[in-house]
Amino acid sequence: GAGVSQSPSNKVTEKGKDVELRCDPISGHTALYWYRQSLGQGLEFLIYFQGNSAPDKSGLPSDRFSAERTGGSVSTLTIQRTQQEDSAVYLCASSLQTGTGSETQYFGPGTRLLVL
Amino acid sequence: AQSVAQPEDQVNVAEGNPLTVKCTYSVSGNPYLFWYVQYPNRGLQFLLKYITGDNLVKGSYGFEAEFNKSQTSFHLKKPSALVSDSALYFCAVDYGGSQGNLIFGKGTKLSVKP
């Protein structure tokens, strides 16, 4: 079946503008994650959605970052008033979720964001 | 705090030789351990995971990893490297907490030369 898809694949924006990044998880996956991959920094957890539960926002770096998940499927990550340090690859992943922590997360190709 | 360490930024191997990419972890409780591979300008691809049972886990593309509880390690191995194995490799741990997110190492760049 289809994997996780993300759009756009690349986004160039000017400092101070808002951007929206989209993630379509694998059908049937109830858990959805956003990560940020910065050059030389590895992967940083941002936010986690599980079913209809309130999202875990503990990884969001500032209040300029927000995310929502509509209908338990598609998710949008919004960055307001972008800064140059927001430049990174934003990765989305989804998984089944049994509560055991052993489910495999499947990643999308990422959105490469460049803030000028 | 939960953490994962990949002590080598880069590993260089000649094609046909065995390769090892190292990973150690620090978590409380029983860890679930994962290896992912990232090719240039691509997302992460799942290679293998350890949940419980046999300490030697076999995964995609001929890779395997050995869970060593006493050394808190989960090194990735392959008996014979291919040039096409050249990529960025990430070790990750999910300690089964309520968050469910993975904690990643910083990655190891594997370079296989012909």
mmCIF file of C-alpha atoms in Angstrom:
data_model
loop_
_atom_site.group_PDB
_atom_site.id
_atom_site.type_symbol
_atom_site.label_atom_id
_atom_site.label_comp_id
_atom_site.label_asym_id
_atom_site.label_seq_id
_atom_site.Cartn_x
_atom_site.Cartn_y
_atom_site.Cartn_z
ATOM 1 C CA GLY A 1 0.000 0.000 0.000
ATOM 2 C CA ALA A 2 0.932 3.648 -0.116
ATOM 3 C CA GLY A 3 3.468 4.937 2.369
ATOM 4 C CA VAL A 4 3.557 8.179 4.282
ATOM 5 C CA SER A 5 3.432 11.164 1.963
ATOM 6 C CA GLN A 6 4.447 14.745 2.675
ATOM 7 C CA SER A 7 4.015 17.980 0.800
ATOM 8 C CA PRO A 8 5.601 20.118 -0.367
ATOM 9 C CA SER A 9 8.881 18.298 -0.844
ATOM 10 C CA ASN A 10 10.739 21.607 -0.776
ATOM 11 C CA LYS A 11 9.739 25.006 0.548
ATOM 12 C CA VAL A 12 11.669 28.239 0.351
ATOM 13 C CA THR A 13 10.266 31.155 2.314
ATOM 14 C CA GLU A 14 11.294 34.537 3.593
ATOM 15 C CA LYS A 15 11.959 35.230 7.238
ATOM 16 C CA GLY A 16 8.784 36.247 9.020
ATOM 17 C CA LYS A 17 6.383 34.379 6.723
ATOM 18 C CA ASP A 18 4.146 31.537 7.866
ATOM 19 C CA VAL A 19 4.445 28.048 6.356
ATOM 20 C CA GLU A 20 2.258 24.947 6.422
ATOM 21 C CA LEU A 21 3.612 21.455 5.964
ATOM 22 C CA ARG A 22 1.310 18.526 5.254
ATOM 23 C CA CYS A 23 1.508 14.853 6.139
ATOM 24 C CA ASP A 24 -0.688 11.986 4.930
ATOM 25 C CA PRO A 25 -0.083 8.925 7.117
ATOM 26 C CA ILE A 26 -0.448 5.308 6.134
ATOM 27 C CA SER A 27 -4.118 4.352 6.089
ATOM 28 C CA GLY A 28 -5.151 2.754 9.367
ATOM 29 C CA HIS A 29 -2.255 4.122 11.383
ATOM 30 C CA THR A 30 -3.578 5.839 14.487
ATOM 31 C CA ALA A 31 -0.311 7.358 15.652
ATOM 32 C CA LEU A 32 1.385 10.249 13.838
ATOM 33 C CA TYR A 33 4.664 11.968 14.676
ATOM 34 C CA TRP A 34 6.536 15.035 13.491
ATOM 35 C CA TYR A 35 10.323 15.236 13.752
ATOM 36 C CA ARG A 36 12.821 17.860 12.682
ATOM 37 C CA GLN A 37 16.187 16.982 11.188
ATOM 38 C CA SER A 38 18.684 19.807 11.287
ATOM 39 C CA LEU A 39 22.142 19.653 9.783
ATOM 40 C CA GLY A 40 24.415 17.943 12.260
ATOM 41 C CA GLN A 41 21.671 17.714 14.903
ATOM 42 C CA GLY A 42 20.078 14.373 14.263
ATOM 43 C CA LEU A 43 16.339 13.952 14.602
ATOM 44 C CA GLU A 44 14.392 15.980 17.118
ATOM 45 C CA PHE A 45 10.896 14.968 18.217
ATOM 46 C CA LEU A 46 8.296 17.716 17.805
ATOM 47 C CA ILE A 47 4.776 16.422 18.381
ATOM 48 C CA TYR A 48 2.804 13.180 18.632
ATOM 49 C CA PHE A 49 -0.844 12.434 17.866
ATOM 50 C CA GLN A 50 -2.556 9.247 19.006
ATOM 51 C CA GLY A 51 -6.117 8.685 17.908
ATOM 52 C CA ASN A 52 -8.478 11.215 19.450
ATOM 53 C CA SER A 53 -6.278 11.925 22.451
ATOM 54 C CA ALA A 54 -4.803 15.334 23.091
ATOM 55 C CA PRO A 55 -1.475 15.593 21.257
ATOM 56 C CA ASP A 56 1.837 15.471 23.050
ATOM 57 C CA LYS A 57 3.365 18.852 22.219
ATOM 58 C CA SER A 58 6.337 18.530 24.515
ATOM 59 C CA GLY A 59 8.875 18.688 21.700
ATOM 60 C CA LEU A 60 7.696 21.863 20.012
ATOM 61 C CA PRO A 61 10.575 24.367 20.221
ATOM 62 C CA SER A 62 8.463 27.510 20.561
ATOM 63 C CA ASP A 63 4.917 28.802 20.414
ATOM 64 C CA ARG A 64 5.472 29.669 16.762
ATOM 65 C CA PHE A 65 5.064 25.959 16.053
ATOM 66 C CA SER A 66 1.671 24.264 16.055
ATOM 67 C CA ALA A 67 0.133 21.187 14.525
ATOM 68 C CA GLU A 68 -3.265 19.703 14.034
ATOM 69 C CA ARG A 69 -4.644 16.435 12.813
ATOM 70 C CA THR A 70 -8.017 16.469 11.143
ATOM 71 C CA GLY A 71 -10.304 13.448 11.228
ATOM 72 C CA GLY A 72 -7.583 11.323 12.708
ATOM 73 C CA SER A 73 -5.717 11.245 9.418
ATOM 74 C CA VAL A 74 -4.008 14.158 7.666
ATOM 75 C CA SER A 75 -1.808 16.408 9.766
ATOM 76 C CA THR A 76 -0.567 19.943 9.193
ATOM 77 C CA LEU A 77 2.469 21.445 10.899
ATOM 78 C CA THR A 78 2.385 25.245 10.913
ATOM 79 C CA ILE A 79 5.343 27.485 11.611
ATOM 80 C CA GLN A 80 4.479 31.130 12.146
ATOM 81 C CA ARG A 81 6.874 34.030 11.640
ATOM 82 C CA THR A 82 9.611 31.738 10.362
ATOM 83 C CA GLN A 83 13.189 32.298 11.434
ATOM 84 C CA GLN A 84 16.378 31.190 9.719
ATOM 85 C CA GLU A 85 17.015 28.639 12.466
ATOM 86 C CA ASP A 86 13.792 26.901 11.410
ATOM 87 C CA SER A 87 15.535 25.745 8.238
ATOM 88 C CA ALA A 88 15.599 21.960 8.401
ATOM 89 C CA VAL A 89 14.001 18.833 7.022
ATOM 90 C CA TYR A 90 10.663 18.128 8.655
ATOM 91 C CA LEU A 91 9.827 14.442 8.781
ATOM 92 C CA CYS A 92 6.481 12.868 9.465
ATOM 93 C CA ALA A 93 6.001 9.266 10.598
ATOM 94 C CA SER A 94 3.041 7.079 11.369
ATOM 95 C CA SER A 95 2.492 3.779 13.125
ATOM 96 C CA LEU A 96 -0.074 1.470 14.534
ATOM 97 C CA GLN A 97 -0.264 2.030 18.233
ATOM 98 C CA THR A 98 -0.807 -0.692 20.737
ATOM 99 C CA GLY A 99 0.552 1.202 23.732
ATOM 100 C CA THR A 100 3.506 -1.129 24.060
ATOM 101 C CA GLY A 101 6.057 1.117 22.388
ATOM 102 C CA SER A 102 7.152 -1.612 20.037
ATOM 103 C CA GLU A 103 5.387 -0.524 16.872
ATOM 104 C CA THR A 104 7.518 0.473 13.907
ATOM 105 C CA GLN A 105 7.304 4.070 12.752
ATOM 106 C CA TYR A 106 7.261 4.554 8.993
ATOM 107 C CA PHE A 107 8.625 7.826 7.712
ATOM 108 C CA GLY A 108 7.684 10.042 4.834
ATOM 109 C CA PRO A 109 10.248 11.598 2.483
ATOM 110 C CA GLY A 110 10.260 14.867 4.397
ATOM 111 C CA THR A 111 9.800 18.536 3.582
ATOM 112 C CA ARG A 112 12.993 20.501 3.179
ATOM 113 C CA LEU A 113 12.386 24.010 4.502
ATOM 114 C CA LEU A 114 14.733 26.874 3.762
ATOM 115 C CA VAL A 115 14.128 30.226 5.408
ATOM 116 C CA LEU A 116 15.980 33.074 3.743
ATOM 117 C CA ALA B 1 17.258 10.767 30.932
ATOM 118 C CA GLN B 2 16.783 8.437 28.013
ATOM 119 C CA SER B 3 19.507 8.704 25.404
ATOM 120 C CA VAL B 4 21.136 6.978 22.475
ATOM 121 C CA ALA B 5 24.758 7.333 21.446
ATOM 122 C CA GLN B 6 26.375 6.588 18.146
ATOM 123 C CA PRO B 7 30.044 7.138 18.922
ATOM 124 C CA GLU B 8 31.260 7.265 15.320
ATOM 125 C CA ASP B 9 30.278 10.115 13.013
ATOM 126 C CA GLN B 10 31.615 8.141 10.050
ATOM 127 C CA VAL B 11 32.579 4.566 9.293
ATOM 128 C CA ASN B 12 34.639 3.677 6.237
ATOM 129 C CA VAL B 13 34.646 0.126 4.908
ATOM 130 C CA ALA B 14 35.927 -1.554 1.777
ATOM 131 C CA GLU B 15 33.371 -3.377 -0.326
ATOM 132 C CA GLY B 16 33.161 -7.041 0.643
ATOM 133 C CA ASN B 17 34.438 -6.469 4.171
ATOM 134 C CA PRO B 18 32.239 -6.822 7.247
ATOM 135 C CA LEU B 19 30.818 -3.636 8.704
ATOM 136 C CA THR B 20 29.744 -2.579 12.173
ATOM 137 C CA VAL B 21 27.931 0.594 13.132
ATOM 138 C CA LYS B 22 27.893 1.096 16.886
ATOM 139 C CA CYS B 23 25.027 2.124 19.131
ATOM 140 C CA THR B 24 24.700 2.313 22.893
ATOM 141 C CA TYR B 25 21.665 3.370 24.857
ATOM 142 C CA SER B 26 20.696 4.597 28.283
ATOM 143 C CA VAL B 27 17.107 4.019 29.301
ATOM 144 C CA SER B 28 15.226 2.911 32.347
ATOM 145 C CA GLY B 29 13.110 -0.164 31.900
ATOM 146 C CA ASN B 30 13.119 -2.457 28.893
ATOM 147 C CA PRO B 31 14.077 -0.714 25.669
ATOM 148 C CA TYR B 32 12.738 -1.282 22.218
ATOM 149 C CA LEU B 33 15.597 -0.641 19.788
ATOM 150 C CA PHE B 34 15.483 0.284 16.135
ATOM 151 C CA TRP B 35 17.815 0.900 13.211
ATOM 152 C CA TYR B 36 16.873 3.144 10.314
ATOM 153 C CA VAL B 37 18.777 4.055 7.152
ATOM 154 C CA GLN B 38 18.577 7.337 5.264
ATOM 155 C CA TYR B 39 19.728 7.688 1.679
ATOM 156 C CA PRO B 40 20.484 11.198 0.338
ATOM 157 C CA ASN B 41 17.396 13.411 0.079
ATOM 158 C CA ARG B 42 15.172 10.591 1.276
ATOM 159 C CA GLY B 43 13.208 9.837 4.414
ATOM 160 C CA LEU B 44 14.180 7.178 6.922
ATOM 161 C CA GLN B 45 13.724 3.537 6.013
ATOM 162 C CA PHE B 46 13.181 0.920 8.703
ATOM 163 C CA LEU B 47 15.863 -1.782 8.849
ATOM 164 C CA LEU B 48 15.172 -3.838 11.957
ATOM 165 C CA LYS B 49 14.089 -3.752 15.575
ATOM 166 C CA TYR B 50 14.592 -5.568 18.837
ATOM 167 C CA ILE B 51 11.599 -6.050 21.087
ATOM 168 C CA THR B 52 12.269 -9.205 23.066
ATOM 169 C CA GLY B 53 13.564 -12.740 22.628
ATOM 170 C CA ASP B 54 16.589 -13.691 20.552
ATOM 171 C CA ASN B 55 19.348 -11.120 20.957
ATOM 172 C CA LEU B 56 20.330 -11.380 17.276
ATOM 173 C CA VAL B 57 17.845 -9.630 15.046
ATOM 174 C CA LYS B 58 17.878 -9.945 11.274
ATOM 175 C CA GLY B 59 16.535 -7.204 9.068
ATOM 176 C CA SER B 60 16.374 -5.808 5.565
ATOM 177 C CA TYR B 61 19.183 -5.830 2.999
ATOM 178 C CA GLY B 62 21.227 -8.449 4.890
ATOM 179 C CA PHE B 63 21.694 -6.323 7.996
ATOM 180 C CA GLU B 64 21.530 -7.709 11.507
ATOM 181 C CA ALA B 65 21.973 -6.311 14.990
ATOM 182 C CA GLU B 66 22.845 -7.801 18.330
ATOM 183 C CA PHE B 67 21.208 -6.669 21.533
ATOM 184 C CA ASN B 68 23.606 -6.805 24.474
ATOM 185 C CA LYS B 69 21.879 -5.918 27.715
ATOM 186 C CA SER B 70 24.993 -5.962 29.901
ATOM 187 C CA GLN B 71 26.803 -3.556 27.584
ATOM 188 C CA THR B 72 23.623 -1.617 26.730
ATOM 189 C CA SER B 73 24.530 -1.869 23.069
ATOM 190 C CA PHE B 74 22.727 -2.595 19.832
ATOM 191 C CA HIS B 75 25.386 -2.613 17.117
ATOM 192 C CA LEU B 76 24.386 -2.940 13.474
ATOM 193 C CA LYS B 77 26.333 -5.442 11.408
ATOM 194 C CA LYS B 78 26.590 -6.855 7.926
ATOM 195 C CA PRO B 79 28.955 -9.664 6.904
ATOM 196 C CA SER B 80 29.839 -8.221 3.486
ATOM 197 C CA ALA B 81 29.392 -4.526 2.694
ATOM 198 C CA LEU B 82 28.146 -3.211 -0.634
ATOM 199 C CA VAL B 83 28.843 0.191 -2.168
ATOM 200 C CA SER B 84 25.068 0.684 -2.220
ATOM 201 C CA ASP B 85 25.022 0.423 1.596
ATOM 202 C CA SER B 86 26.615 3.871 1.759
ATOM 203 C CA ALA B 87 24.113 6.012 3.636
ATOM 204 C CA LEU B 88 23.334 7.598 6.998
ATOM 205 C CA TYR B 89 22.347 5.136 9.721
ATOM 206 C CA PHE B 90 20.319 6.008 12.793
ATOM 207 C CA CYS B 91 19.867 4.014 15.959
ATOM 208 C CA ALA B 92 16.740 4.794 17.979
ATOM 209 C CA VAL B 93 15.099 3.711 21.193
ATOM 210 C CA ASP B 94 11.504 3.657 22.342
ATOM 211 C CA TYR B 95 11.375 2.896 26.000
ATOM 212 C CA GLY B 96 7.699 2.198 25.878
ATOM 213 C CA GLY B 97 6.675 5.364 27.600
ATOM 214 C CA SER B 98 3.327 7.008 27.036
ATOM 215 C CA GLN B 99 4.777 9.395 24.465
ATOM 216 C CA GLY B 100 5.637 6.738 21.950
ATOM 217 C CA ASN B 101 8.204 8.887 20.198
ATOM 218 C CA LEU B 102 11.621 7.577 19.273
ATOM 219 C CA ILE B 103 14.837 8.959 20.687
ATOM 220 C CA PHE B 104 17.449 8.980 17.943
ATOM 221 C CA GLY B 105 21.195 8.917 17.923
ATOM 222 C CA LYS B 106 22.925 11.588 15.871
ATOM 223 C CA GLY B 107 23.569 9.197 13.026
ATOM 224 C CA THR B 108 26.605 7.498 11.510
ATOM 225 C CA LYS B 109 27.624 8.028 7.933
ATOM 226 C CA LEU B 110 28.671 4.770 6.350
ATOM 227 C CA SER B 111 30.946 4.965 3.336
ATOM 228 C CA VAL B 112 31.675 1.778 1.428
ATOM 229 C CA LYS B 113 34.441 2.081 -1.150
ATOM 230 C CA PRO B 114 34.867 -0.293 -4.090
#
